[in-house]
Coordinates of C-alpha atoms in Angstrom, one line a residue:
X1 CA 48.1 220.1 12.3
X2 CA 45.0 220.8 14.3
X3 CA 44.6 224.2 12.6
X4 CA 44.6 222.7 9.1
X5 CA 41.4 221.6 7.4
X6 CA 42.2 218.1 5.9
X7 CA 39.4 217.3 3.5
X8 CA 37.5 214.0 3.8
X9 CA 36.9 213.0 0.2
X10 CA 34.4 210.6 -1.4
X11 CA 32.5 210.1 -4.6
X12 CA 33.9 211.1 -8.0
X13 CA 36.7 213.3 -6.6
X14 CA 38.0 210.4 -4.5
X15 CA 37.8 208.1 -7.5
X16 CA 39.6 210.5 -9.8
X17 CA 42.4 211.3 -7.5
X18 CA 42.9 207.6 -6.6
X19 CA 43.6 206.9 -10.2
X20 CA 46.8 208.9 -9.8
X21 CA 47.7 207.4 -6.4
X22 CA 50.7 205.1 -6.9
X23 CA 53.5 204.2 -4.5
X24 CA 57.2 204.2 -4.8
X25 CA 59.1 203.4 -8.0
X26 CA 61.1 200.2 -8.1
X27 CA 63.1 199.3 -11.2
X28 CA 66.2 197.5 -12.5
X29 CA 68.4 199.3 -15.1
X30 CA 71.7 197.3 -15.2
X31 CA 71.5 193.7 -14.1
X32 CA 75.1 193.2 -13.0
X33 CA 77.7 195.4 -11.3
X34 CA 80.8 195.4 -9.1
X35 CA 81.7 197.8 -6.3
X36 CA 78.1 198.9 -5.9
X37 CA 77.0 201.3 -3.2
X38 CA 73.5 201.1 -1.7
X39 CA 72.2 204.4 -0.4
X40 CA 68.9 204.8 1.5
X41 CA 67.0 208.0 2.0
X42 CA 66.6 208.8 5.7
X43 CA 62.8 208.4 6.3
X44 CA 61.7 209.4 2.8
X45 CA 58.0 209.9 3.4
X46 CA 58.4 211.8 6.7
X47 CA 61.0 214.0 5.0
X48 CA 58.5 215.2 2.5
X49 CA 55.7 215.5 5.0
X50 CA 57.7 217.9 7.2
X51 CA 58.0 220.9 4.9
X52 CA 56.0 220.3 1.7
X53 CA 52.6 221.9 1.0
X54 CA 49.7 219.5 1.5
X55 CA 46.3 219.8 -0.3
X56 CA 43.9 221.2 2.3
X57 CA 40.6 223.0 2.4
X58 CA 37.6 222.6 0.1
X59 CA 38.6 221.4 -3.4
X60 CA 37.3 223.3 -6.4
X61 CA 36.6 221.5 -9.7
X62 CA 37.6 223.2 -13.0
X63 CA 37.3 222.0 -16.6
X64 CA 39.9 223.0 -19.2
X65 CA 43.5 224.2 -18.9
X66 CA 43.7 226.2 -15.7
X67 CA 47.4 227.0 -16.3
X68 CA 46.2 229.7 -18.8
X69 CA 44.7 231.6 -15.8
X70 CA 46.7 230.4 -12.8
X71 CA 50.3 229.5 -13.5
X72 CA 51.0 227.8 -10.1
X73 CA 47.6 226.0 -9.6
X74 CA 47.9 223.4 -6.8
X75 CA 46.0 220.2 -6.8
X76 CA 45.3 217.2 -9.0
X77 CA 45.0 217.4 -12.8
X78 CA 43.8 215.1 -15.5
X79 CA 46.3 215.5 -18.3
X80 CA 47.4 214.2 -21.6
X81 CA 51.1 213.4 -21.3
X82 CA 53.9 213.3 -23.8
X83 CA 57.2 211.8 -22.6
X84 CA 60.4 212.7 -24.4
X85 CA 62.0 209.9 -26.4
X86 CA 65.5 210.6 -25.2
X87 CA 64.9 210.4 -21.4
X88 CA 67.1 207.9 -19.7
X89 CA 64.9 207.0 -16.8
X90 CA 61.2 208.0 -17.1
X91 CA 59.9 209.4 -13.8
X92 CA 56.1 209.3 -14.2
X93 CA 54.4 206.0 -13.5
X94 CA 51.0 204.7 -14.2
X95 CA 49.0 201.5 -13.7
X96 CA 48.8 199.8 -17.1
X97 CA 46.7 196.8 -18.0
X98 CA 48.6 194.2 -20.0
X99 CA 46.6 191.1 -20.7
X100 CA 45.1 189.9 -17.5
X101 CA 47.4 191.8 -15.1
X102 CA 47.9 195.4 -14.1
X103 CA 51.5 196.6 -13.9
X104 CA 52.9 199.8 -12.5
X105 CA 55.2 201.1 -15.2
X106 CA 57.1 204.3 -16.2
X107 CA 56.6 204.4 -20.0
X108 CA 57.5 206.7 -22.9
X109 CA 55.0 207.8 -25.4
X110 CA 51.6 209.4 -24.9
X111 CA 48.8 208.7 -22.5
X112 CA 46.3 210.3 -20.1
X113 CA 46.5 210.2 -16.4
X114 CA 45.6 212.0 -13.1
X115 CA 48.6 213.6 -11.6
X116 CA 49.5 215.8 -8.6
X117 CA 50.4 219.3 -9.8
X118 CA 53.8 219.4 -8.1
X119 CA 54.8 216.1 -9.8
X120 CA 53.7 217.6 -13.2
X121 CA 55.8 220.8 -12.6
X122 CA 58.8 218.6 -11.7
X123 CA 58.4 216.5 -14.9
X124 CA 58.5 219.6 -17.0
X125 CA 62.2 220.0 -16.1
X126 CA 62.9 216.6 -17.7
X127 CA 61.2 217.4 -21.1
X128 CA 57.7 216.1 -20.4
X129 CA 54.8 218.1 -21.9
X130 CA 51.2 218.2 -20.8
X131 CA 47.7 219.3 -21.8
X132 CA 45.5 219.9 -18.8
X133 CA 41.9 218.6 -19.3
X134 CA 40.4 219.2 -15.9
X135 CA 41.5 219.6 -12.3
X136 CA 40.7 219.8 -8.6
X137 CA 42.5 222.7 -6.9
X138 CA 43.2 222.9 -3.2
X139 CA 44.6 225.3 -0.7
X140 CA 48.2 224.8 0.5
X141 CA 49.3 224.0 4.0
X142 CA 52.4 222.8 5.9
X143 CA 50.4 220.3 7.9
X144 CA 52.6 217.6 9.5
X145 CA 55.7 219.5 10.6
X146 CA 55.3 219.2 14.4
X147 CA 54.2 215.5 14.1
X148 CA 57.2 214.5 12.1
X149 CA 59.7 216.5 14.1
X150 CA 58.5 215.1 17.4
X151 CA 58.7 211.4 16.3
X152 CA 61.9 211.8 14.4
X153 CA 63.6 213.3 17.4
X154 CA 62.4 210.3 19.4
X155 CA 64.1 208.0 16.9
X156 CA 67.4 210.0 17.2
X157 CA 67.1 209.9 21.0
X158 CA 66.7 206.2 21.4
X159 CA 68.7 203.3 20.0
X160 CA 67.3 201.0 17.4
X161 CA 66.8 198.2 19.9
X162 CA 64.6 200.4 22.1
X163 CA 60.9 199.9 21.7
X164 CA 60.3 203.7 21.5
X165 CA 62.5 203.9 18.4
X166 CA 60.4 201.2 16.7
X167 CA 57.1 202.8 17.7
X168 CA 58.2 206.1 16.4
X169 CA 59.4 204.5 13.1
X170 CA 56.1 202.8 12.6
X171 CA 54.1 205.9 13.3
X172 CA 56.2 207.9 10.9
X173 CA 56.3 205.5 8.0
X174 CA 52.7 204.2 8.1
X175 CA 51.0 207.5 8.8
X176 CA 50.5 208.7 5.2
X177 CA 48.9 205.3 4.2
X178 CA 46.0 205.8 6.6
X179 CA 44.9 208.7 4.5
X180 CA 44.9 206.6 1.3
X181 CA 43.0 203.6 2.6
X182 CA 40.2 202.4 0.3
X183 CA 37.4 202.2 2.8
X184 CA 34.8 199.5 2.1
X185 CA 32.1 199.4 4.8
X186 CA 30.2 196.2 4.7
X187 CA 26.9 195.1 6.2
X188 CA 26.7 191.3 6.8
X189 CA 23.4 189.4 6.5
X190 CA 22.5 185.7 6.5
X191 CA 20.2 185.1 3.5
X192 CA 18.8 182.0 1.7
X193 CA 20.5 180.8 -1.4
X194 CA 17.5 182.0 -3.4
X195 CA 17.7 185.5 -2.0
X196 CA 21.5 185.5 -2.6
X197 CA 21.0 184.8 -6.3
X198 CA 18.8 188.0 -6.6
X199 CA 21.4 190.4 -5.1
X200 CA 23.1 192.6 -7.6
X201 CA 26.6 191.3 -8.2
X202 CA 28.3 194.7 -7.8
X203 CA 26.9 195.0 -4.2
X204 CA 28.5 191.7 -3.1
X205 CA 32.0 192.2 -1.6
X206 CA 32.3 188.9 0.4
X207 CA 30.3 185.8 1.0
X208 CA 30.5 182.4 2.8
X209 CA 28.2 179.5 2.1
X210 CA 26.5 178.1 5.2
X211 CA 24.8 174.9 4.1
X212 CA 21.3 176.1 2.9
X213 CA 22.1 179.8 3.6
X214 CA 24.8 182.4 2.7
X215 CA 26.6 184.9 4.9
X216 CA 27.0 187.8 2.6
X217 CA 28.9 191.1 3.0
X218 CA 27.1 193.9 1.2
X219 CA 28.5 197.3 0.2
X220 CA 26.6 200.0 2.2
X221 CA 25.6 203.5 1.1
X222 CA 27.8 204.9 3.9
X223 CA 30.9 203.6 2.2
X224 CA 30.2 206.0 -0.7
X225 CA 29.2 209.1 1.2
X226 CA 30.9 209.1 4.6
X227 CA 34.5 208.3 3.8
X228 CA 36.9 208.9 6.7
X229 CA 40.0 209.1 4.5
X230 CA 41.7 211.8 2.4
X231 CA 43.2 210.3 -0.7
X232 CA 44.6 213.7 -1.7
X233 CA 47.0 213.7 1.3
X234 CA 48.3 210.2 0.6
X235 CA 48.6 210.9 -3.2
X236 CA 50.5 214.1 -2.5
X237 CA 53.0 212.5 -0.1
X238 CA 53.8 209.6 -2.4
X239 CA 54.2 212.1 -5.3
X240 CA 56.6 214.3 -3.3
X241 CA 58.6 211.2 -2.5
X242 CA 58.9 210.3 -6.2
X243 CA 59.9 213.9 -6.9
X244 CA 62.6 213.6 -4.3
X245 CA 64.0 210.4 -5.9
X246 CA 63.8 211.9 -9.5
X247 CA 66.9 214.0 -8.8
X248 CA 69.0 210.8 -8.9
X249 CA 67.3 209.2 -11.9
X250 CA 68.4 211.4 -14.7
X251 CA 71.6 212.8 -13.2
X252 CA 74.5 212.4 -15.7
X253 CA 76.9 212.0 -12.7
X254 CA 75.0 209.0 -11.3
X255 CA 74.9 205.6 -13.0
X256 CA 72.0 203.7 -11.7
X257 CA 71.8 199.9 -11.5
X258 CA 68.7 199.6 -9.4
X259 CA 66.2 201.8 -7.5
X260 CA 63.7 201.1 -4.9
X261 CA 61.1 203.4 -3.3
X262 CA 63.7 205.1 -1.1
X263 CA 67.1 203.7 -2.2
X264 CA 69.6 203.8 -5.1
X265 CA 72.3 201.3 -6.2
X266 CA 75.2 202.9 -8.0
X267 CA 78.9 202.6 -8.7
X268 CA 79.2 206.4 -8.9
X269 CA 80.5 208.8 -6.3
X270 CA 77.7 210.7 -4.7
X271 CA 78.0 214.4 -4.1
X272 CA 78.5 214.9 -0.4
X273 CA 75.7 217.5 -0.3
X274 CA 73.3 214.6 -0.8
X275 CA 74.7 212.5 2.1
X276 CA 74.1 212.8 5.9
X277 CA 73.2 209.7 7.9
X278 CA 71.1 211.7 10.4
X279 CA 69.3 214.4 8.5
X280 CA 65.8 213.7 7.1
X281 CA 65.7 213.3 3.4
X282 CA 69.5 212.9 3.0
X283 CA 71.2 209.7 1.8
X284 CA 73.0 207.3 4.1
X285 CA 75.3 204.5 2.9
X286 CA 73.5 201.3 3.8
X287 CA 76.1 198.8 2.5
X288 CA 78.9 198.3 0.0
X289 CA 78.5 195.4 -2.5
X290 CA 81.5 193.7 -4.0
X291 CA 79.2 192.3 -6.6
X292 CA 75.5 192.7 -7.3
X293 CA 72.9 191.0 -9.5
X294 CA 69.5 192.6 -10.2
X295 CA 66.9 190.4 -12.0
X296 CA 63.9 192.7 -11.7
X297 CA 61.9 194.7 -9.1
X298 CA 62.4 193.1 -5.6
X299 CA 64.6 190.4 -7.0
X300 CA 68.4 190.7 -6.4
X301 CA 71.5 189.2 -4.8
X302 CA 74.1 191.4 -3.2
X303 CA 77.6 190.1 -2.2
X304 CA 79.0 192.1 0.7
X305 CA 81.9 191.5 3.1
X306 CA 79.4 190.2 5.7
X307 CA 77.8 187.7 3.3
X308 CA 74.9 187.6 0.8
X309 CA 71.8 189.7 0.9
X310 CA 69.1 188.0 -1.2
X311 CA 65.6 189.3 -1.9
X312 CA 63.0 187.5 -4.0
X313 CA 59.5 189.0 -3.8
X314 CA 57.0 186.3 -2.7
X315 CA 59.6 183.8 -1.6
X316 CA 60.3 183.5 2.1
X317 CA 62.7 180.5 2.2
X318 CA 65.8 181.6 0.3
X319 CA 68.2 179.2 2.0
X320 CA 68.8 177.2 -1.2
X321 CA 69.8 180.3 -3.3
X322 CA 73.4 181.3 -3.9
X323 CA 75.2 183.9 -5.9
X324 CA 75.8 181.3 -8.5
X325 CA 72.1 180.8 -8.7
X326 CA 71.6 184.4 -9.7
X327 CA 74.5 184.2 -12.1
X328 CA 72.7 181.3 -13.8
X329 CA 69.5 183.5 -14.0
X330 CA 71.4 186.3 -15.7
X331 CA 71.3 184.3 -18.9
X332 CA 67.5 184.4 -18.8
X333 CA 67.3 180.8 -17.5
X334 CA 65.0 179.7 -14.7
X335 CA 65.3 178.2 -11.3
X336 CA 62.5 176.4 -9.6
X337 CA 62.4 176.4 -5.8
X338 CA 60.0 174.5 -3.5
X339 CA 58.3 176.7 -0.9
X340 CA 55.3 176.3 1.5
X341 CA 52.2 178.2 0.9
X342 CA 49.2 178.6 3.1
X343 CA 45.6 178.2 1.8
X344 CA 42.5 179.3 3.8
X345 CA 39.1 177.9 3.5
X346 CA 37.0 180.0 5.8
X347 CA 33.7 178.3 5.2
X348 CA 35.2 175.1 6.6
X349 CA 37.5 176.7 9.2
X350 CA 40.6 175.2 7.6
X351 CA 44.1 176.3 6.8
X352 CA 46.2 173.9 4.7
X353 CA 49.9 174.2 4.0
X354 CA 51.1 172.9 0.6
X355 CA 54.5 172.6 -1.1
X356 CA 54.6 174.5 -4.3
X357 CA 57.2 175.3 -6.9
X358 CA 58.3 178.9 -7.2
X359 CA 59.8 179.9 -10.5
X360 CA 62.5 182.6 -10.5
X361 CA 63.4 184.3 -13.8
X362 CA 64.7 187.6 -14.9
X363 CA 61.7 190.0 -15.1
X364 CA 61.1 192.1 -18.1
X365 CA 57.6 193.3 -17.3
X366 CA 58.7 197.0 -17.0
X367 CA 61.3 197.2 -19.7
X368 CA 62.9 194.7 -22.2
X369 CA 66.6 194.1 -21.5
X370 CA 68.7 194.2 -24.7
X371 CA 72.1 194.0 -23.1
X372 CA 73.8 194.6 -19.8
X373 CA 73.8 198.4 -20.4
X374 CA 70.9 198.8 -22.8
X375 CA 67.1 198.3 -22.5
X376 CA 64.0 199.0 -24.4
X377 CA 61.5 201.2 -22.6
X378 CA 57.8 200.4 -22.4
X379 CA 56.0 202.5 -25.0
X380 CA 52.3 203.6 -24.9
X381 CA 50.7 205.4 -27.8

């Protein structure tokens, strides 16, 4: 790794590539199933870091369709996308503004986006077509092989209850995210309220009122020009991870009920070539579910021989929920659960805890469910 030139990116190139930086894909396809097997990928992100080319060196900007001159151009492209109508599970995801919220969706239709070249080439196999508008090209380099091999071997050497196993796991799984951090360097000043009113709003990142004065955090020039991150590395790693998972998403031999960043839930038999509990990038059987209900991304209930596994994003206390609760929700009804939420008021140095109602409902913000085996994909034109 020390011999590779990892670029520190800022300015327009950082902003452009960051538009195409999204994480793992999480989706519900069939809300109810029996005899469901959950497979996890062994260390998904490290598995693609170990042997995939990373964007290194000095990037070069090019306007127009570079594929006419360089068939295997490597980097990040701004493209117009056309997704085939007959695709079962779309594999390209974007951030999409719907009303007042921004969702990460995998739509069909036509749109423009920034995309990593290797993810674009992979999507061509599934019928996507592209028009390249502009691009940043990079050199290629196998950058993190020694790092990943050393730490993964530590995990294999020590049991899960050994601290070294946990340390190695954290260093492996959090490593890529450091390159994608959105650095905001702030300069804090105490100013009068009159001076505060004169500061340009786009420069203010944080402020606390202090009686007649204001403690204000201002964006500094260094935050634009001296970035200590490399968004290209983080965007490439997450794209490679989605490429890895795409092989399961439109496979006629695999019926998917639910997918998370690094896992699939299916009632199909998985080809043994995909499975090995110890090899990086291979699948391991995490658990077998007698019954499973999936209500949306990060909202599910799994009935296993060892009891229930319940996940509801944003809800910590799930003690009142049962399998019958989720059965009730399958008919698009709602359940309200009381939970405690913390509120901070920094200016007064207070933290208050309040009871609030949390509403659980089947989520249709990524696709509209028509029946248990049929759904309407999100369309963009």
